PDB file of C-alpha atoms in Angstrom:
ATOM      1  CA  MET A   9      33.932  51.648 126.682  1.00 62.00           C
ATOM      2  CA  TYR A  10      35.583  53.967 124.648  1.00 80.00           C
ATOM      3  CA  ASP A  11      37.788  51.689 122.097  1.00 89.00           C
ATOM      4  CA  THR A  12      39.040  53.303 119.042  1.00 94.00           C
ATOM      5  CA  GLN A  13      37.225  50.849 116.216  1.00 97.00           C
ATOM      6  CA  VAL A  14      39.127  51.114 113.097  1.00 98.00           C
ATOM      7  CA  THR A  15      38.208  49.696 109.619  1.00 98.00           C
ATOM      8  CA  LEU A  16      41.213  48.803 107.301  1.00 98.00           C
ATOM      9  CA  VAL A  17      41.787  47.668 103.876  1.00 97.00           C
ATOM     10  CA  GLY A  18      44.896  45.693 102.869  1.00 98.00           C
ATOM     11  CA  TYR A  19      46.668  42.659 102.132  1.00 98.00           C
ATOM     12  CA  VAL A  20      47.333  39.445 103.914  1.00 98.00           C
ATOM     13  CA  ALA A  21      51.148  39.413 104.726  1.00 98.00           C
ATOM     14  CA  THR A  22      51.543  36.213 106.701  1.00 98.00           C
ATOM     15  CA  GLN A  23      50.024  33.020 106.942  1.00 98.00           C
ATOM     16  CA  ILE A  24      47.085  32.374 109.093  1.00 98.00           C
ATOM     17  CA  ASP A  25      47.993  31.326 112.913  1.00 98.00           C
ATOM     18  CA  TYR A  26      45.314  29.231 114.111  1.00 98.00           C
ATOM     19  CA  LYS A  27      45.605  27.883 117.631  1.00 97.00           C
ATOM     20  CA  GLU A  28      42.968  25.858 120.006  1.00 96.00           C
ATOM     21  CA  THR A  29      43.572  27.783 123.250  1.00 94.00           C
ATOM     22  CA  VAL A  30      41.770  27.306 126.924  1.00 95.00           C
ATOM     23  CA  ASN A  31      39.770  30.298 126.120  1.00 94.00           C
ATOM     24  CA  GLY A  32      38.543  28.825 122.458  1.00 96.00           C
ATOM     25  CA  PRO A  33      39.882  29.036 118.693  1.00 97.00           C
ATOM     26  CA  ALA A  34      42.214  31.939 118.168  1.00 98.00           C
ATOM     27  CA  ALA A  35      43.960  33.367 114.774  1.00 98.00           C
ATOM     28  CA  ARG A  36      46.345  35.589 113.926  1.00 98.00           C
ATOM     29  CA  PHE A  37      47.807  37.376 110.943  1.00 98.00           C
ATOM     30  CA  ARG A  38      49.705  40.311 109.709  1.00 98.00           C
ATOM     31  CA  LEU A  39      47.953  43.052 107.631  1.00 98.00           C
ATOM     32  CA  ALA A  40      49.896  45.439 105.092  1.00 98.00           C
ATOM     33  CA  VAL A  41      48.032  48.366 104.607  1.00 98.00           C
ATOM     34  CA  THR A  42      49.625  50.493 101.466  1.00 97.00           C
ATOM     35  CA  PRO A  43      48.173  53.900 101.000  1.00 95.00           C
ATOM     36  CA  ARG A  44      48.169  55.182  97.253  1.00 93.00           C
ATOM     37  CA  TYR A  45      48.105  59.150  96.303  1.00 94.00           C
ATOM     38  CA  PHE A  46      47.845  60.484  92.560  1.00 95.00           C
ATOM     39  CA  ASP A  47      51.270  62.162  92.495  1.00 94.00           C
ATOM     40  CA  ARG A  48      50.155  65.502  90.223  1.00 94.00           C
ATOM     41  CA  ARG A  49      54.282  66.399  89.254  1.00 95.00           C
ATOM     42  CA  LYS A  50      54.891  62.497  87.992  1.00 93.00           C
ATOM     43  CA  ASP A  51      51.117  62.471  86.393  1.00 96.00           C
ATOM     44  CA  ALA A  52      50.928  59.030  88.300  1.00 96.00           C
ATOM     45  CA  TRP A  53      49.384  56.937  90.872  1.00 95.00           C
ATOM     46  CA  THR A  54      52.311  56.513  93.523  1.00 96.00           C
ATOM     47  CA  ASP A  55      52.298  54.188  96.883  1.00 96.00           C
ATOM     48  CA  GLY A  56      52.884  55.357  99.899  1.00 95.00           C
ATOM     49  CA  THR A  57      54.675  53.713 103.098  1.00 96.00           C
ATOM     50  CA  THR A  58      53.443  50.420 104.309  1.00 97.00           C
ATOM     51  CA  SER A  59      51.866  49.802 107.394  1.00 96.00           C
ATOM     52  CA  PHE A  60      51.774  46.267 109.246  1.00 97.00           C
ATOM     53  CA  TYR A  61      49.389  45.483 111.633  1.00 97.00           C
ATOM     54  CA  THR A  62      48.983  42.518 113.922  1.00 98.00           C
ATOM     55  CA  VAL A  63      45.064  40.740 113.412  1.00 98.00           C
ATOM     56  CA  TRP A  64      43.898  38.560 115.586  1.00 98.00           C
ATOM     57  CA  ALA A  65      40.712  37.071 115.616  1.00 98.00           C
ATOM     58  CA  ARG A  66      38.654  34.644 118.477  1.00 97.00           C
ATOM     59  CA  ARG A  67      36.127  32.248 118.424  1.00 96.00           C
ATOM     60  CA  ALA A  68      33.898  31.100 115.306  1.00 96.00           C
ATOM     61  CA  LEU A  69      35.962  34.182 113.358  1.00 97.00           C
ATOM     62  CA  ALA A  70      39.135  32.649 114.045  1.00 98.00           C
ATOM     63  CA  VAL A  71      37.974  29.138 112.800  1.00 96.00           C
ATOM     64  CA  ASN A  72      35.869  30.556 109.431  1.00 96.00           C
ATOM     65  CA  LEU A  73      39.349  32.883 108.750  1.00 97.00           C
ATOM     66  CA  ALA A  74      41.556  30.028 109.114  1.00 96.00           C
ATOM     67  CA  GLY A  75      39.785  27.990 106.466  1.00 94.00           C
ATOM     68  CA  SER A  76      39.054  31.123 103.922  1.00 96.00           C
ATOM     69  CA  VAL A  77      42.146  33.449 103.806  1.00 97.00           C
ATOM     70  CA  SER A  78      45.813  33.040 102.382  1.00 97.00           C
ATOM     71  CA  VAL A  79      48.609  35.071 102.173  1.00 98.00           C
ATOM     72  CA  GLY A  80      48.178  37.950  99.491  1.00 97.00           C
ATOM     73  CA  GLU A  81      44.382  37.987  99.152  1.00 98.00           C
ATOM     74  CA  PRO A  82      42.840  41.771  99.911  1.00 98.00           C
ATOM     75  CA  LEU A  83      40.865  41.960 102.899  1.00 98.00           C
ATOM     76  CA  VAL A  84      38.481  44.321 104.714  1.00 98.00           C
ATOM     77  CA  VAL A  85      38.700  43.952 108.624  1.00 98.00           C
ATOM     78  CA  HIS A  86      36.989  45.743 111.308  1.00 98.00           C
ATOM     79  CA  GLY A  87      37.909  45.631 114.873  1.00 98.00           C
ATOM     80  CA  ARG A  88      39.195  47.510 118.263  1.00 98.00           C
ATOM     81  CA  LEU A  89      42.867  49.194 117.613  1.00 97.00           C
ATOM     82  CA  ARG A  90      45.294  48.410 120.406  1.00 95.00           C
ATOM     83  CA  VAL A  91      48.835  50.240 120.588  1.00 93.00           C
ATOM     84  CA  ARG A  92      51.058  48.128 122.434  1.00 89.00           C
ATOM     85  CA  GLU A  93      54.918  49.144 123.893  1.00 88.00           C
ATOM     86  CA  ASP A  94      57.662  46.658 123.868  1.00 81.00           C
ATOM     87  CA  PRO A  95      60.220  47.170 126.804  1.00 79.00           C
ATOM     88  CA  PRO A  96      63.446  48.595 125.234  1.00 76.00           C
ATOM     89  CA  ASP A  97      66.121  46.284 123.944  1.00 72.00           C
ATOM     90  CA  GLY A  98      68.582  46.238 126.223  1.00 69.00           C
ATOM     91  CA  GLU A  99      70.018  49.468 128.098  1.00 71.00           C
ATOM     92  CA  GLY A 100      69.738  52.396 126.076  1.00 71.00           C
ATOM     93  CA  GLY A 101      67.768  50.500 123.531  1.00 76.00           C
ATOM     94  CA  ASN A 102      64.770  51.319 121.209  1.00 82.00           C
ATOM     95  CA  ARG A 103      61.352  51.333 122.273  1.00 80.00           C
ATOM     96  CA  TRP A 104      59.273  49.477 119.898  1.00 83.00           C
ATOM     97  CA  PHE A 105      55.487  50.312 119.109  1.00 87.00           C
ATOM     98  CA  SER A 106      53.081  47.823 117.762  1.00 90.00           C
ATOM     99  CA  ALA A 107      49.529  47.971 116.325  1.00 94.00           C
ATOM    100  CA  GLU A 108      47.205  45.470 116.807  1.00 97.00           C
ATOM    101  CA  ILE A 109      43.530  45.071 115.749  1.00 98.00           C
ATOM    102  CA  ASP A 110      40.904  42.685 117.783  1.00 98.00           C
ATOM    103  CA  ALA A 111      38.575  41.592 114.844  1.00 98.00           C
ATOM    104  CA  MET A 112      35.058  41.873 114.898  1.00 98.00           C
ATOM    105  CA  ALA A 113      34.568  41.573 110.998  1.00 98.00           C
ATOM    106  CA  ILE A 114      37.210  40.306 108.482  1.00 98.00           C
ATOM    107  CA  GLY A 115      35.929  39.892 104.819  1.00 97.00           C
ATOM    108  CA  HIS A 116      37.545  39.737 101.189  1.00 97.00           C
ATOM    109  CA  ASP A 117      37.509  43.253  99.477  1.00 97.00           C
ATOM    110  CA  LEU A 118      35.219  43.069  96.556  1.00 96.00           C
ATOM    111  CA  ASN A 119      36.601  45.795  94.890  1.00 96.00           C
ATOM    112  CA  ARG A 120      39.717  43.840  94.010  1.00 95.00           C
ATOM    113  CA  GLY A 121      38.074  40.330  92.891  1.00 95.00           C
ATOM    114  CA  THR A 122      34.883  38.288  93.660  1.00 94.00           C
ATOM    115  CA  ALA A 123      34.008  35.637  96.869  1.00 92.00           C
ATOM    116  CA  ALA A 124      31.558  32.956  97.104  1.00 91.00           C
ATOM    117  CA  PHE A 125      30.138  32.706 100.659  1.00 90.00           C
ATOM    118  CA  ARG A 126      29.111  29.127 102.544  1.00 90.00           C
ATOM    119  CA  ARG A 127      27.083  29.806 105.583  1.00 90.00           C
ATOM    120  CA  VAL A 128      28.509  27.514 108.365  1.00 83.00           C
ATOM    121  CA  VAL A 129      25.907  24.975 109.907  1.00 80.00           C
ATOM    122  CA  LYS A 130      26.539  24.289 113.573  1.00 74.00           C
ATOM    123  CA  THR A 131      25.106  21.475 115.436  1.00 68.00           C
ATOM    124  CA  GLU A 132      24.208  21.380 118.967  1.00 65.00           C
ATOM    125  CA  THR A 133      23.478  18.629 120.986  1.00 55.00           C
ATOM    126  CA  PRO A 134      20.272  18.948 123.404  1.00 54.00           C
ATOM    127  CA  LEU A 135      20.651  17.989 126.893  1.00 55.00           C
ATOM    128  CA  MET A 136      18.221  15.206 126.619  1.00 51.00           C
ATOM    129  CA  GLY A 137      17.935  12.950 123.860  1.00 48.00           C
ATOM    130  CA  THR A 138      20.267  12.470 120.929  1.00 48.00           C
ATOM    131  CA  GLN A 139      18.889  14.506 118.057  1.00 47.00           C
ATOM    132  CA  LYS A 140      20.989  17.332 116.625  1.00 45.00           C
ATOM    133  CA  ALA A 141      19.763  20.568 115.776  1.00 45.00           C
ATOM    134  CA  ALA A 142      20.724  22.673 112.778  1.00 46.00           C
ATOM    135  CA  VAL A 143      21.244  26.367 113.560  1.00 43.00           C
ATOM    136  CA  VAL A 144      21.604  29.172 111.192  1.00 44.00           C
TER     137      VAL A 144
END
């Protein structure tokens, strides 16, 4: 209802992990986001600290992601932010937090290159008959 929606610009840091699940296709990968700022003292652009996010895609987005994206490519990811706390590692251990994005849209960052879009044509079998209908 009141989810935090974010848009991130970064690079694919890991291979796409694609799986068929009982709830449909799912894919995940890690996105590296490194802010840049102009350092006036050095008179040069400087990289900030890199943050890593686990991005989850489901259903058609997962299928299209797996067939379209490779490690190192620049992406724009829009989705719901989830911060997860992992249990401490042992007695008196550290608490770990991770940020995950449940993606609603993913695309290549066209500031850094070009892309060729190809629409996926799905076919469905009607309940009666043997004809297939194309859905665009």
